């Protein structure tokens, strides 16, 4: 099973963001989480397993952030997420070659 890179642009406004990140960290199918920090909280110096914080010093908005995240991703399988959702991350385990 291929591993996933998940890209999440955020302004840190949603109360769901921390749960989303925690769920993705626990997911065996996800080995990279790229968080595009559009608020610039200074997280890029933080080292957390699986997580890469990226900031451009300004809000680059959602679609450009996803595009930048794709450029930085180490995996071919990529999931684009919003920061205000939560879902069962085990869904990554049922995606097979036919779906990809």
mmCIF file of N, CA and C in Angstrom:
data_model
loop_
_atom_site.group_PDB
_atom_site.id
_atom_site.type_symbol
_atom_site.label_atom_id
_atom_site.label_comp_id
_atom_site.label_asym_id
_atom_site.label_seq_id
_atom_site.Cartn_x
_atom_site.Cartn_y
_atom_site.Cartn_z
ATOM 1 N N UNK A 1 0.846 -1.183 0.000
ATOM 2 C CA UNK A 1 0.000 0.000 0.000
ATOM 3 C C UNK A 1 0.886 1.238 0.000
ATOM 4 N N UNK A 2 0.594 2.138 -0.925
ATOM 5 C CA UNK A 2 1.327 3.395 -0.990
ATOM 6 C C UNK A 2 1.004 4.275 0.209
ATOM 7 N N UNK A 3 1.960 5.093 0.582
ATOM 8 C CA UNK A 3 1.753 6.065 1.661
ATOM 9 C C UNK A 3 1.294 7.384 1.056
ATOM 10 N N UNK A 4 0.617 8.171 1.860
ATOM 11 C CA UNK A 4 0.028 9.425 1.420
ATOM 12 C C UNK A 4 0.724 10.635 2.030
ATOM 13 N N UNK A 5 0.736 11.697 1.240
ATOM 14 C CA UNK A 5 1.038 13.030 1.729
ATOM 15 C C UNK A 5 -0.293 13.766 1.793
ATOM 16 N N UNK A 6 -0.579 14.373 2.935
ATOM 17 C CA UNK A 6 -1.804 15.155 3.102
ATOM 18 C C UNK A 6 -1.411 16.621 3.208
ATOM 19 N N UNK A 7 -2.070 17.454 2.415
ATOM 20 C CA UNK A 7 -1.760 18.879 2.378
ATOM 21 C C UNK A 7 -2.939 19.654 2.959
ATOM 22 N N UNK A 8 -2.643 20.493 3.962
ATOM 23 C CA UNK A 8 -3.684 21.247 4.661
ATOM 24 C C UNK A 8 -3.276 22.720 4.757
ATOM 25 N N UNK A 9 -3.911 23.595 3.976
ATOM 26 C CA UNK A 9 -3.711 25.024 4.198
ATOM 27 C C UNK A 9 -4.548 25.451 5.415
ATOM 28 N N UNK A 10 -4.031 26.361 6.223
ATOM 29 C CA UNK A 10 -4.797 26.758 7.401
ATOM 30 C C UNK A 10 -4.526 28.191 7.821
ATOM 31 N N UNK A 11 -5.562 28.797 8.385
ATOM 32 C CA UNK A 11 -5.458 30.076 9.084
ATOM 33 C C UNK A 11 -5.635 29.858 10.585
ATOM 34 N N UNK A 12 -5.722 28.599 11.008
ATOM 35 C CA UNK A 12 -5.841 28.204 12.417
ATOM 36 C C UNK A 12 -7.121 28.740 13.058
ATOM 37 N N UNK A 13 -8.204 28.877 12.289
ATOM 38 C CA UNK A 13 -9.464 29.385 12.836
ATOM 39 C C UNK A 13 -10.414 28.273 13.267
ATOM 40 N N UNK A 14 -10.329 27.121 12.625
ATOM 41 C CA UNK A 14 -11.272 26.038 12.908
ATOM 42 C C UNK A 14 -10.890 25.289 14.181
ATOM 43 N N UNK A 15 -11.901 24.908 14.933
ATOM 44 C CA UNK A 15 -11.650 24.087 16.120
ATOM 45 C C UNK A 15 -11.457 22.618 15.740
ATOM 46 N N UNK A 16 -11.533 22.285 14.474
ATOM 47 C CA UNK A 16 -11.344 20.904 14.009
ATOM 48 C C UNK A 16 -9.909 20.617 13.552
ATOM 49 N N UNK A 17 -9.113 21.653 13.364
ATOM 50 C CA UNK A 17 -7.783 21.483 12.783
ATOM 51 C C UNK A 17 -6.884 20.582 13.626
ATOM 52 N N UNK A 18 -6.836 20.802 14.916
ATOM 53 C CA UNK A 18 -5.945 20.008 15.769
ATOM 54 C C UNK A 18 -6.334 18.543 15.776
ATOM 55 N N UNK A 19 -7.638 18.242 15.784
ATOM 56 C CA UNK A 19 -8.084 16.844 15.744
ATOM 57 C C UNK A 19 -7.714 16.216 14.407
ATOM 58 N N UNK A 20 -7.913 16.957 13.314
ATOM 59 C CA UNK A 20 -7.550 16.453 11.994
ATOM 60 C C UNK A 20 -6.075 16.076 11.952
ATOM 61 N N UNK A 21 -5.225 16.972 12.428
ATOM 62 C CA UNK A 21 -3.786 16.715 12.423
ATOM 63 C C UNK A 21 -3.449 15.511 13.299
ATOM 64 N N UNK A 22 -4.047 15.423 14.473
ATOM 65 C CA UNK A 22 -3.792 14.293 15.370
ATOM 66 C C UNK A 22 -4.234 12.975 14.735
ATOM 67 N N UNK A 23 -5.403 12.965 14.098
ATOM 68 C CA UNK A 23 -5.887 11.748 13.444
ATOM 69 C C UNK A 23 -4.954 11.326 12.313
ATOM 70 N N UNK A 24 -4.490 12.291 11.536
ATOM 71 C CA UNK A 24 -3.581 11.975 10.433
ATOM 72 C C UNK A 24 -2.233 11.469 10.943
ATOM 73 N N UNK A 25 -1.758 12.007 12.063
ATOM 74 C CA UNK A 25 -0.498 11.536 12.641
ATOM 75 C C UNK A 25 -0.598 10.072 13.051
ATOM 76 N N UNK A 26 -1.762 9.660 13.518
ATOM 77 C CA UNK A 26 -1.968 8.284 13.965
ATOM 78 C C UNK A 26 -2.228 7.313 12.818
ATOM 79 N N UNK A 27 -2.549 7.821 11.652
ATOM 80 C CA UNK A 27 -2.926 6.976 10.516
ATOM 81 C C UNK A 27 -1.699 6.314 9.904
ATOM 82 N N UNK A 28 -1.739 5.014 9.798
ATOM 83 C CA UNK A 28 -0.598 4.266 9.256
ATOM 84 C C UNK A 28 -0.394 4.490 7.760
ATOM 85 N N UNK A 29 -1.402 4.967 7.064
ATOM 86 C CA UNK A 29 -1.311 5.179 5.622
ATOM 87 C C UNK A 29 -0.766 6.558 5.256
ATOM 88 N N UNK A 30 -0.616 7.416 6.227
ATOM 89 C CA UNK A 30 -0.115 8.779 6.013
ATOM 90 C C UNK A 30 1.269 8.876 6.632
ATOM 91 N N UNK A 31 2.257 9.232 5.813
ATOM 92 C CA UNK A 31 3.587 9.417 6.403
ATOM 93 C C UNK A 31 4.134 10.825 6.214
ATOM 94 N N UNK A 32 3.309 11.720 5.643
ATOM 95 C CA UNK A 32 3.724 13.116 5.531
ATOM 96 C C UNK A 32 2.484 14.005 5.568
ATOM 97 N N UNK A 33 2.538 15.021 6.412
ATOM 98 C CA UNK A 33 1.476 16.015 6.499
ATOM 99 C C UNK A 33 2.135 17.374 6.263
ATOM 100 N N UNK A 34 1.725 18.032 5.190
ATOM 101 C CA UNK A 34 2.264 19.358 4.894
ATOM 102 C C UNK A 34 1.199 20.375 5.289
ATOM 103 N N UNK A 35 1.534 21.204 6.258
ATOM 104 C CA UNK A 35 0.619 22.238 6.716
ATOM 105 C C UNK A 35 1.118 23.572 6.173
ATOM 106 N N UNK A 36 0.300 24.170 5.327
ATOM 107 C CA UNK A 36 0.627 25.488 4.794
ATOM 108 C C UNK A 36 0.030 26.506 5.768
ATOM 109 N N UNK A 37 0.891 27.149 6.527
ATOM 110 C CA UNK A 37 0.481 28.082 7.573
ATOM 111 C C UNK A 37 0.243 29.451 6.953
ATOM 112 N N UNK A 38 -1.016 29.720 6.585
ATOM 113 C CA UNK A 38 -1.357 30.991 5.950
ATOM 114 C C UNK A 38 -1.498 32.143 6.935
ATOM 115 N N UNK A 39 -1.406 31.844 8.228
ATOM 116 C CA UNK A 39 -1.470 32.893 9.246
ATOM 117 C C UNK A 39 -0.071 33.300 9.699
ATOM 118 N N UNK A 40 0.891 32.421 9.450
ATOM 119 C CA UNK A 40 2.271 32.552 9.901
ATOM 120 C C UNK A 40 2.346 32.601 11.424
ATOM 121 N N UNK A 41 2.245 31.416 11.987
ATOM 122 C CA UNK A 41 2.368 31.239 13.437
ATOM 123 C C UNK A 41 3.789 30.908 13.867
ATOM 124 N N UNK A 42 4.715 30.844 12.922
ATOM 125 C CA UNK A 42 6.087 30.535 13.286
ATOM 126 C C UNK A 42 6.330 29.068 13.569
ATOM 127 N N UNK A 43 5.438 28.186 13.091
ATOM 128 C CA UNK A 43 5.576 26.753 13.343
ATOM 129 C C UNK A 43 6.690 26.099 12.528
ATOM 130 N N UNK A 44 7.184 26.754 11.499
ATOM 131 C CA UNK A 44 8.111 26.070 10.606
ATOM 132 C C UNK A 44 9.391 25.607 11.299
ATOM 133 N N UNK A 45 9.699 26.148 12.457
ATOM 134 C CA UNK A 45 10.868 25.685 13.199
ATOM 135 C C UNK A 45 10.544 24.491 14.096
ATOM 136 N N UNK A 46 9.269 24.142 14.172
ATOM 137 C CA UNK A 46 8.829 23.052 15.028
ATOM 138 C C UNK A 46 9.047 21.719 14.326
ATOM 139 N N UNK A 47 9.580 20.746 15.047
ATOM 140 C CA UNK A 47 9.797 19.414 14.503
ATOM 141 C C UNK A 47 8.788 18.469 15.149
ATOM 142 N N UNK A 48 7.852 17.995 14.352
ATOM 143 C CA UNK A 48 6.860 17.034 14.807
ATOM 144 C C UNK A 48 6.830 15.915 13.779
ATOM 145 N N UNK A 49 6.839 14.677 14.262
ATOM 146 C CA UNK A 49 6.861 13.531 13.367
ATOM 147 C C UNK A 49 5.753 13.627 12.324
ATOM 148 N N UNK A 50 6.097 13.375 11.092
ATOM 149 C CA UNK A 50 5.223 13.385 9.920
ATOM 150 C C UNK A 50 4.861 14.781 9.420
ATOM 151 N N UNK A 51 5.044 15.825 10.226
ATOM 152 C CA UNK A 51 4.526 17.148 9.852
ATOM 153 C C UNK A 51 5.633 18.057 9.320
ATOM 154 N N UNK A 52 5.311 18.735 8.212
ATOM 155 C CA UNK A 52 6.158 19.798 7.680
ATOM 156 C C UNK A 52 5.328 21.068 7.677
ATOM 157 N N UNK A 53 5.756 22.049 8.433
ATOM 158 C CA UNK A 53 5.097 23.361 8.437
ATOM 159 C C UNK A 53 5.763 24.225 7.383
ATOM 160 N N UNK A 54 4.951 24.858 6.552
ATOM 161 C CA UNK A 54 5.465 25.725 5.501
ATOM 162 C C UNK A 54 4.713 27.049 5.590
ATOM 163 N N UNK A 55 5.441 28.154 5.520
ATOM 164 C CA UNK A 55 4.816 29.472 5.505
ATOM 165 C C UNK A 55 5.521 30.337 4.479
ATOM 166 N N UNK A 56 4.753 31.143 3.826
ATOM 167 C CA UNK A 56 5.302 32.081 2.854
ATOM 168 C C UNK A 56 5.263 33.509 3.384
ATOM 169 N N UNK A 57 4.977 33.645 4.690
ATOM 170 C CA UNK A 57 4.964 34.951 5.331
ATOM 171 C C UNK A 57 3.718 35.769 5.070
ATOM 172 N N UNK A 58 2.788 35.180 4.331
ATOM 173 C CA UNK A 58 1.532 35.842 4.034
ATOM 174 C C UNK A 58 0.515 34.763 3.675
ATOM 175 N N UNK A 59 -0.732 35.157 3.590
ATOM 176 C CA UNK A 59 -1.784 34.240 3.194
ATOM 177 C C UNK A 59 -1.734 34.067 1.679
ATOM 178 N N UNK A 60 -1.393 32.862 1.226
ATOM 179 C CA UNK A 60 -1.371 32.607 -0.217
ATOM 180 C C UNK A 60 -2.680 31.957 -0.683
ATOM 181 N N UNK A 61 -3.611 31.744 0.228
ATOM 182 C CA UNK A 61 -4.947 31.225 -0.048
ATOM 183 C C UNK A 61 -4.900 29.723 -0.385
ATOM 184 N N UNK A 62 -6.077 29.139 -0.454
ATOM 185 C CA UNK A 62 -6.190 27.675 -0.469
ATOM 186 C C UNK A 62 -5.614 27.034 -1.734
ATOM 187 N N UNK A 63 -6.100 27.397 -2.900
ATOM 188 C CA UNK A 63 -5.645 26.710 -4.115
ATOM 189 C C UNK A 63 -4.143 26.854 -4.353
ATOM 190 N N UNK A 64 -3.565 28.049 -4.248
ATOM 191 C CA UNK A 64 -2.111 28.140 -4.388
ATOM 192 C C UNK A 64 -1.373 27.331 -3.317
ATOM 193 N N UNK A 65 -1.933 27.259 -2.109
ATOM 194 C CA UNK A 65 -1.296 26.479 -1.049
ATOM 195 C C UNK A 65 -1.297 24.993 -1.401
ATOM 196 N N UNK A 66 -2.408 24.498 -1.922
ATOM 197 C CA UNK A 66 -2.436 23.093 -2.358
ATOM 198 C C UNK A 66 -1.399 22.848 -3.450
ATOM 199 N N UNK A 67 -1.301 23.770 -4.409
ATOM 200 C CA UNK A 67 -0.322 23.614 -5.493
ATOM 201 C C UNK A 67 1.106 23.582 -4.955
ATOM 202 N N UNK A 68 1.420 24.483 -4.019
ATOM 203 C CA UNK A 68 2.759 24.494 -3.417
ATOM 204 C C UNK A 68 3.012 23.203 -2.644
ATOM 205 N N UNK A 69 1.987 22.735 -1.933
ATOM 206 C CA UNK A 69 2.118 21.489 -1.196
ATOM 207 C C UNK A 69 2.407 20.312 -2.107
ATOM 208 N N UNK A 70 1.746 20.276 -3.252
ATOM 209 C CA UNK A 70 1.989 19.197 -4.218
ATOM 210 C C UNK A 70 3.432 19.256 -4.709
ATOM 211 N N UNK A 71 3.943 20.449 -4.953
ATOM 212 C CA UNK A 71 5.341 20.594 -5.382
ATOM 213 C C UNK A 71 6.307 20.052 -4.328
ATOM 214 N N UNK A 72 5.952 20.191 -3.045
ATOM 215 C CA UNK A 72 6.831 19.780 -1.951
ATOM 216 C C UNK A 72 6.652 18.322 -1.527
ATOM 217 N N UNK A 73 5.568 17.696 -1.943
ATOM 218 C CA UNK A 73 5.222 16.354 -1.468
ATOM 219 C C UNK A 73 6.252 15.313 -1.881
ATOM 220 N N UNK A 74 6.522 14.389 -0.972
ATOM 221 C CA UNK A 74 7.462 13.314 -1.270
ATOM 222 C C UNK A 74 6.762 12.069 -1.814
ATOM 223 N N UNK A 75 5.445 11.981 -1.662
ATOM 224 C CA UNK A 75 4.700 10.805 -2.114
ATOM 225 C C UNK A 75 3.911 11.104 -3.376
ATOM 226 N N UNK A 76 3.651 10.060 -4.168
ATOM 227 C CA UNK A 76 2.829 10.219 -5.356
ATOM 228 C C UNK A 76 1.348 10.295 -5.003
ATOM 229 N N UNK A 77 0.946 9.638 -3.940
ATOM 230 C CA UNK A 77 -0.449 9.684 -3.499
ATOM 231 C C UNK A 77 -0.618 10.894 -2.592
ATOM 232 N N UNK A 78 -1.513 11.781 -2.996
ATOM 233 C CA UNK A 78 -1.684 13.053 -2.289
ATOM 234 C C UNK A 78 -3.161 13.267 -1.978
ATOM 235 N N UNK A 79 -3.431 13.716 -0.770
ATOM 236 C CA UNK A 79 -4.786 14.093 -0.373
ATOM 237 C C UNK A 79 -4.788 15.574 -0.040
ATOM 238 N N UNK A 80 -5.704 16.305 -0.642
ATOM 239 C CA UNK A 80 -5.868 17.725 -0.366
ATOM 240 C C UNK A 80 -7.003 17.875 0.632
ATOM 241 N N UNK A 81 -6.729 18.524 1.744
ATOM 242 C CA UNK A 81 -7.738 18.682 2.795
ATOM 243 C C UNK A 81 -7.934 20.143 3.143
ATOM 244 N N UNK A 82 -9.112 20.431 3.624
ATOM 245 C CA UNK A 82 -9.371 21.714 4.278
ATOM 246 C C UNK A 82 -9.108 21.528 5.757
ATOM 247 N N UNK A 83 -8.907 22.620 6.464
ATOM 248 C CA UNK A 83 -8.589 22.527 7.886
ATOM 249 C C UNK A 83 -9.821 22.444 8.781
ATOM 250 N N UNK A 84 -11.003 22.461 8.189
ATOM 251 C CA UNK A 84 -12.226 22.471 8.995
ATOM 252 C C UNK A 84 -13.055 21.195 8.844
ATOM 253 N N UNK A 85 -12.385 20.085 8.526
ATOM 254 C CA UNK A 85 -13.087 18.815 8.404
ATOM 255 C C UNK A 85 -12.441 17.776 9.305
ATOM 256 N N UNK A 86 -13.224 16.799 9.676
ATOM 257 C CA UNK A 86 -12.706 15.608 10.330
ATOM 258 C C UNK A 86 -13.331 14.420 9.614
ATOM 259 N N UNK A 87 -12.573 13.361 9.467
ATOM 260 C CA UNK A 87 -13.075 12.169 8.784
ATOM 261 C C UNK A 87 -12.314 10.957 9.297
ATOM 262 N N UNK A 88 -12.834 9.782 8.971
ATOM 263 C CA UNK A 88 -12.188 8.538 9.366
ATOM 264 C C UNK A 88 -10.978 8.337 8.465
ATOM 265 N N UNK A 89 -9.798 8.503 9.005
ATOM 266 C CA UNK A 89 -8.574 8.426 8.199
ATOM 267 C C UNK A 89 -8.293 7.013 7.690
ATOM 268 N N UNK A 90 -9.009 6.029 8.184
ATOM 269 C CA UNK A 90 -8.851 4.673 7.663
ATOM 270 C C UNK A 90 -9.340 4.551 6.229
ATOM 271 N N UNK A 91 -10.016 5.586 5.725
ATOM 272 C CA UNK A 91 -10.438 5.589 4.334
ATOM 273 C C UNK A 91 -9.227 5.411 3.406
ATOM 274 N N UNK A 92 -8.071 5.883 3.830
ATOM 275 C CA UNK A 92 -6.867 5.725 3.004
ATOM 276 C C UNK A 92 -6.519 4.252 2.795
ATOM 277 N N UNK A 93 -6.917 3.398 3.706
ATOM 278 C CA UNK A 93 -6.631 1.971 3.602
ATOM 279 C C UNK A 93 -7.521 1.229 2.633
ATOM 280 N N UNK A 94 -8.644 1.815 2.234
ATOM 281 C CA UNK A 94 -9.543 1.123 1.315
ATOM 282 C C UNK A 94 -9.415 1.634 -0.111
ATOM 283 N N UNK A 95 -8.608 2.646 -0.318
ATOM 284 C CA UNK A 95 -8.373 3.139 -1.676
ATOM 285 C C UNK A 95 -7.409 2.186 -2.352
ATOM 286 N N UNK A 96 -7.838 1.649 -3.486
ATOM 287 C CA UNK A 96 -6.978 0.697 -4.189
ATOM 288 C C UNK A 96 -6.593 1.249 -5.558
ATOM 289 N N UNK A 97 -5.881 0.455 -6.317
ATOM 290 C CA UNK A 97 -5.379 0.882 -7.633
ATOM 291 C C UNK A 97 -6.502 1.308 -8.571
ATOM 292 N N UNK A 98 -7.671 0.672 -8.470
ATOM 293 C CA UNK A 98 -8.776 1.024 -9.356
ATOM 294 C C UNK A 98 -9.269 2.442 -9.095
ATOM 295 N N UNK A 99 -9.267 2.838 -7.831
ATOM 296 C CA UNK A 99 -9.707 4.185 -7.467
ATOM 297 C C UNK A 99 -8.641 5.202 -7.855
ATOM 298 N N UNK A 100 -7.372 4.861 -7.604
ATOM 299 C CA UNK A 100 -6.293 5.797 -7.944
ATOM 300 C C UNK A 100 -6.203 5.996 -9.443
#
